[in-house]
Amino acid sequence: MRIELSGSTPPADQIADQLRGSISSGQLLPDERLPSVRQLARDLAVAPGTVAKAYRSLEAGGFVTARPGGATRVSPEASPASERVLSAARTLSAECARAELSADDAVRILRAVWGS
């Protein structure tokens, strides 16, 4: 996981977005334990409150469950995207890499054609 502290997106949002992506892509599975707030904050060199904010956002969205004083885990109800969607995403990623486009460029293109 990479966080851009100088970027326009707040670090907590970047953390939540990347974890959402890992859950949706099946990289993190239901009931899988996430790192503690303190551990992830240390790993990413951010304040623990930043990670806690990201975890609260994920919990509000139904992606994770948290127990007071306990572990934060991927929600059993959180499910990865279908294999068809994941395959299309992998194809888009590979094509963008061949065209030397960034992930941000790929997202802009996807948003532009969404619903067309």
PDB file of C-alpha atoms in Angstrom:
ATOM      1  CA  MET A   1       0.000   0.000   0.000  1.00  0.00           C
ATOM      2  CA  ARG A   2       1.294   3.442  -0.917  1.00  0.00           C
ATOM      3  CA  ILE A   3       0.092   6.761   0.418  1.00  0.00           C
ATOM      4  CA  GLU A   4       0.908  10.097  -1.181  1.00  0.00           C
ATOM      5  CA  LEU A   5       1.044  12.620   1.626  1.00  0.00           C
ATOM      6  CA  SER A   6       1.419  15.516  -0.811  1.00  0.00           C
ATOM      7  CA  GLY A   7      -1.489  14.412  -3.015  1.00  0.00           C
ATOM      8  CA  SER A   8      -4.880  16.058  -3.233  1.00  0.00           C
ATOM      9  CA  THR A   9      -6.676  13.029  -1.754  1.00  0.00           C
ATOM     10  CA  PRO A  10      -6.506  12.854   2.056  1.00  0.00           C
ATOM     11  CA  PRO A  11      -4.419   9.942   3.381  1.00  0.00           C
ATOM     12  CA  ALA A  12      -7.409   8.357   5.179  1.00  0.00           C
ATOM     13  CA  ASP A  13      -9.339   8.291   1.900  1.00  0.00           C
ATOM     14  CA  GLN A  14      -6.353   6.766   0.091  1.00  0.00           C
ATOM     15  CA  ILE A  15      -6.093   4.031   2.721  1.00  0.00           C
ATOM     16  CA  ALA A  16      -9.825   3.286   2.595  1.00  0.00           C
ATOM     17  CA  ASP A  17      -9.847   3.273  -1.222  1.00  0.00           C
ATOM     18  CA  GLN A  18      -6.919   0.867  -1.426  1.00  0.00           C
ATOM     19  CA  LEU A  19      -8.429  -1.479   1.157  1.00  0.00           C
ATOM     20  CA  ARG A  20     -11.808  -1.355  -0.644  1.00  0.00           C
ATOM     21  CA  GLY A  21      -9.986  -2.321  -3.832  1.00  0.00           C
ATOM     22  CA  SER A  22      -8.207  -5.195  -2.092  1.00  0.00           C
ATOM     23  CA  ILE A  23     -11.520  -6.468  -0.721  1.00  0.00           C
ATOM     24  CA  SER A  24     -13.383  -6.046  -4.024  1.00  0.00           C
ATOM     25  CA  SER A  25     -10.606  -7.768  -5.960  1.00  0.00           C
ATOM     26  CA  GLY A  26     -10.536 -10.723  -3.581  1.00  0.00           C
ATOM     27  CA  GLN A  27      -7.021  -9.993  -2.329  1.00  0.00           C
ATOM     28  CA  LEU A  28      -8.517  -9.652   1.164  1.00  0.00           C
ATOM     29  CA  LEU A  29     -11.075 -12.331   1.977  1.00  0.00           C
ATOM     30  CA  PRO A  30     -14.108 -12.317   4.303  1.00  0.00           C
ATOM     31  CA  ASP A  31     -13.100 -12.637   7.974  1.00  0.00           C
ATOM     32  CA  GLU A  32      -9.460 -11.851   7.149  1.00  0.00           C
ATOM     33  CA  ARG A  33      -7.862  -9.758   9.858  1.00  0.00           C
ATOM     34  CA  LEU A  34      -6.558  -6.304   8.958  1.00  0.00           C
ATOM     35  CA  PRO A  35      -3.440  -4.892  10.603  1.00  0.00           C
ATOM     36  CA  SER A  36      -4.034  -3.030  13.837  1.00  0.00           C
ATOM     37  CA  VAL A  37      -4.497   0.726  13.554  1.00  0.00           C
ATOM     38  CA  ARG A  38      -1.126   1.298  15.208  1.00  0.00           C
ATOM     39  CA  GLN A  39       0.688  -1.227  13.024  1.00  0.00           C
ATOM     40  CA  LEU A  40      -0.705   0.112   9.737  1.00  0.00           C
ATOM     41  CA  ALA A  41      -0.030   3.696  10.855  1.00  0.00           C
ATOM     42  CA  ARG A  42       3.580   2.737  11.579  1.00  0.00           C
ATOM     43  CA  ASP A  43       3.911   0.914   8.248  1.00  0.00           C
ATOM     44  CA  LEU A  44       2.540   3.878   6.293  1.00  0.00           C
ATOM     45  CA  ALA A  45       4.180   6.595   8.416  1.00  0.00           C
ATOM     46  CA  VAL A  46       0.867   8.285   9.173  1.00  0.00           C
ATOM     47  CA  ALA A  47      -0.922   9.143  12.409  1.00  0.00           C
ATOM     48  CA  PRO A  48      -3.001   6.374  14.012  1.00  0.00           C
ATOM     49  CA  GLY A  49      -6.037   8.650  13.781  1.00  0.00           C
ATOM     50  CA  THR A  50      -5.674   8.630   9.986  1.00  0.00           C
ATOM     51  CA  VAL A  51      -5.887   4.840   9.851  1.00  0.00           C
ATOM     52  CA  ALA A  52      -8.730   4.818  12.397  1.00  0.00           C
ATOM     53  CA  LYS A  53     -10.664   7.243  10.179  1.00  0.00           C
ATOM     54  CA  ALA A  54     -10.127   4.962   7.160  1.00  0.00           C
ATOM     55  CA  TYR A  55     -11.273   1.915   9.147  1.00  0.00           C
ATOM     56  CA  ARG A  56     -14.413   3.770  10.340  1.00  0.00           C
ATOM     57  CA  SER A  57     -15.223   4.659   6.728  1.00  0.00           C
ATOM     58  CA  LEU A  58     -14.818   1.027   5.687  1.00  0.00           C
ATOM     59  CA  GLU A  59     -16.988  -0.117   8.575  1.00  0.00           C
ATOM     60  CA  ALA A  60     -19.710   2.387   7.666  1.00  0.00           C
ATOM     61  CA  GLY A  61     -19.633   1.043   4.105  1.00  0.00           C
ATOM     62  CA  GLY A  62     -19.988  -2.563   5.261  1.00  0.00           C
ATOM     63  CA  PHE A  63     -16.515  -3.599   4.104  1.00  0.00           C
ATOM     64  CA  VAL A  64     -15.123  -4.396   7.556  1.00  0.00           C
ATOM     65  CA  THR A  65     -16.330  -5.193  11.040  1.00  0.00           C
ATOM     66  CA  ALA A  66     -14.603  -4.002  14.182  1.00  0.00           C
ATOM     67  CA  ARG A  67     -14.919  -5.018  17.786  1.00  0.00           C
ATOM     68  CA  PRO A  68     -13.968  -2.576  20.537  1.00  0.00           C
ATOM     69  CA  GLY A  69     -10.525  -3.617  21.717  1.00  0.00           C
ATOM     70  CA  GLY A  70     -10.495  -6.387  19.114  1.00  0.00           C
ATOM     71  CA  ALA A  71      -9.408  -6.955  15.584  1.00  0.00           C
ATOM     72  CA  THR A  72     -10.814  -5.305  12.494  1.00  0.00           C
ATOM     73  CA  ARG A  73     -11.751  -7.942   9.937  1.00  0.00           C
ATOM     74  CA  VAL A  74     -13.112  -8.003   6.418  1.00  0.00           C
ATOM     75  CA  SER A  75     -16.876  -8.280   6.717  1.00  0.00           C
ATOM     76  CA  PRO A  76     -18.353 -11.696   5.926  1.00  0.00           C
ATOM     77  CA  GLU A  77     -20.863  -9.837   3.719  1.00  0.00           C
ATOM     78  CA  ALA A  78     -18.117  -8.118   1.706  1.00  0.00           C
ATOM     79  CA  SER A  79     -17.702  -9.983  -1.520  1.00  0.00           C
ATOM     80  CA  PRO A  80     -15.249  -9.613  -4.348  1.00  0.00           C
ATOM     81  CA  ALA A  81     -16.302  -8.496  -7.781  1.00  0.00           C
ATOM     82  CA  SER A  82     -17.263 -11.195 -10.254  1.00  0.00           C
ATOM     83  CA  GLU A  83     -14.503 -12.971 -12.146  1.00  0.00           C
ATOM     84  CA  ARG A  84     -15.719 -11.286 -15.350  1.00  0.00           C
ATOM     85  CA  VAL A  85     -15.268  -7.823 -13.853  1.00  0.00           C
ATOM     86  CA  LEU A  86     -11.865  -8.727 -12.422  1.00  0.00           C
ATOM     87  CA  SER A  87     -10.771 -10.120 -15.794  1.00  0.00           C
ATOM     88  CA  ALA A  88     -11.868  -6.930 -17.561  1.00  0.00           C
ATOM     89  CA  ALA A  89      -9.990  -4.855 -14.986  1.00  0.00           C
ATOM     90  CA  ARG A  90      -6.834  -6.909 -15.529  1.00  0.00           C
ATOM     91  CA  THR A  91      -7.183  -6.455 -19.298  1.00  0.00           C
ATOM     92  CA  LEU A  92      -7.652  -2.693 -18.904  1.00  0.00           C
ATOM     93  CA  SER A  93      -4.615  -2.533 -16.616  1.00  0.00           C
ATOM     94  CA  ALA A  94      -2.445  -4.442 -19.093  1.00  0.00           C
ATOM     95  CA  GLU A  95      -3.588  -2.337 -22.054  1.00  0.00           C
ATOM     96  CA  CYS A  96      -2.936   0.894 -20.166  1.00  0.00           C
ATOM     97  CA  ALA A  97       0.534  -0.318 -19.194  1.00  0.00           C
ATOM     98  CA  ARG A  98       1.288  -1.110 -22.861  1.00  0.00           C
ATOM     99  CA  ALA A  99       0.092   2.371 -23.821  1.00  0.00           C
ATOM    100  CA  GLU A 100       2.181   3.862 -20.978  1.00  0.00           C
ATOM    101  CA  LEU A 101      -0.878   5.333 -19.279  1.00  0.00           C
ATOM    102  CA  SER A 102      -1.009   5.793 -15.519  1.00  0.00           C
ATOM    103  CA  ALA A 103      -3.657   4.340 -13.231  1.00  0.00           C
ATOM    104  CA  ASP A 104      -5.076   7.866 -12.886  1.00  0.00           C
ATOM    105  CA  ASP A 105      -5.379   8.067 -16.680  1.00  0.00           C
ATOM    106  CA  ALA A 106      -7.150   4.696 -16.733  1.00  0.00           C
ATOM    107  CA  VAL A 107      -9.622   5.858 -14.095  1.00  0.00           C
ATOM    108  CA  ARG A 108     -10.318   9.086 -16.020  1.00  0.00           C
ATOM    109  CA  ILE A 109     -10.954   7.077 -19.203  1.00  0.00           C
ATOM    110  CA  LEU A 110     -13.222   4.637 -17.389  1.00  0.00           C
ATOM    111  CA  ARG A 111     -15.208   7.502 -15.848  1.00  0.00           C
ATOM    112  CA  ALA A 112     -15.535   9.158 -19.251  1.00  0.00           C
ATOM    113  CA  VAL A 113     -16.982   6.044 -20.892  1.00  0.00           C
ATOM    114  CA  TRP A 114     -19.067   4.924 -17.903  1.00  0.00           C
ATOM    115  CA  GLY A 115     -22.667   4.619 -18.961  1.00  0.00           C
ATOM    116  CA  SER A 116     -21.994   5.501 -22.623  1.00  0.00           C
TER     117      SER A 116
END
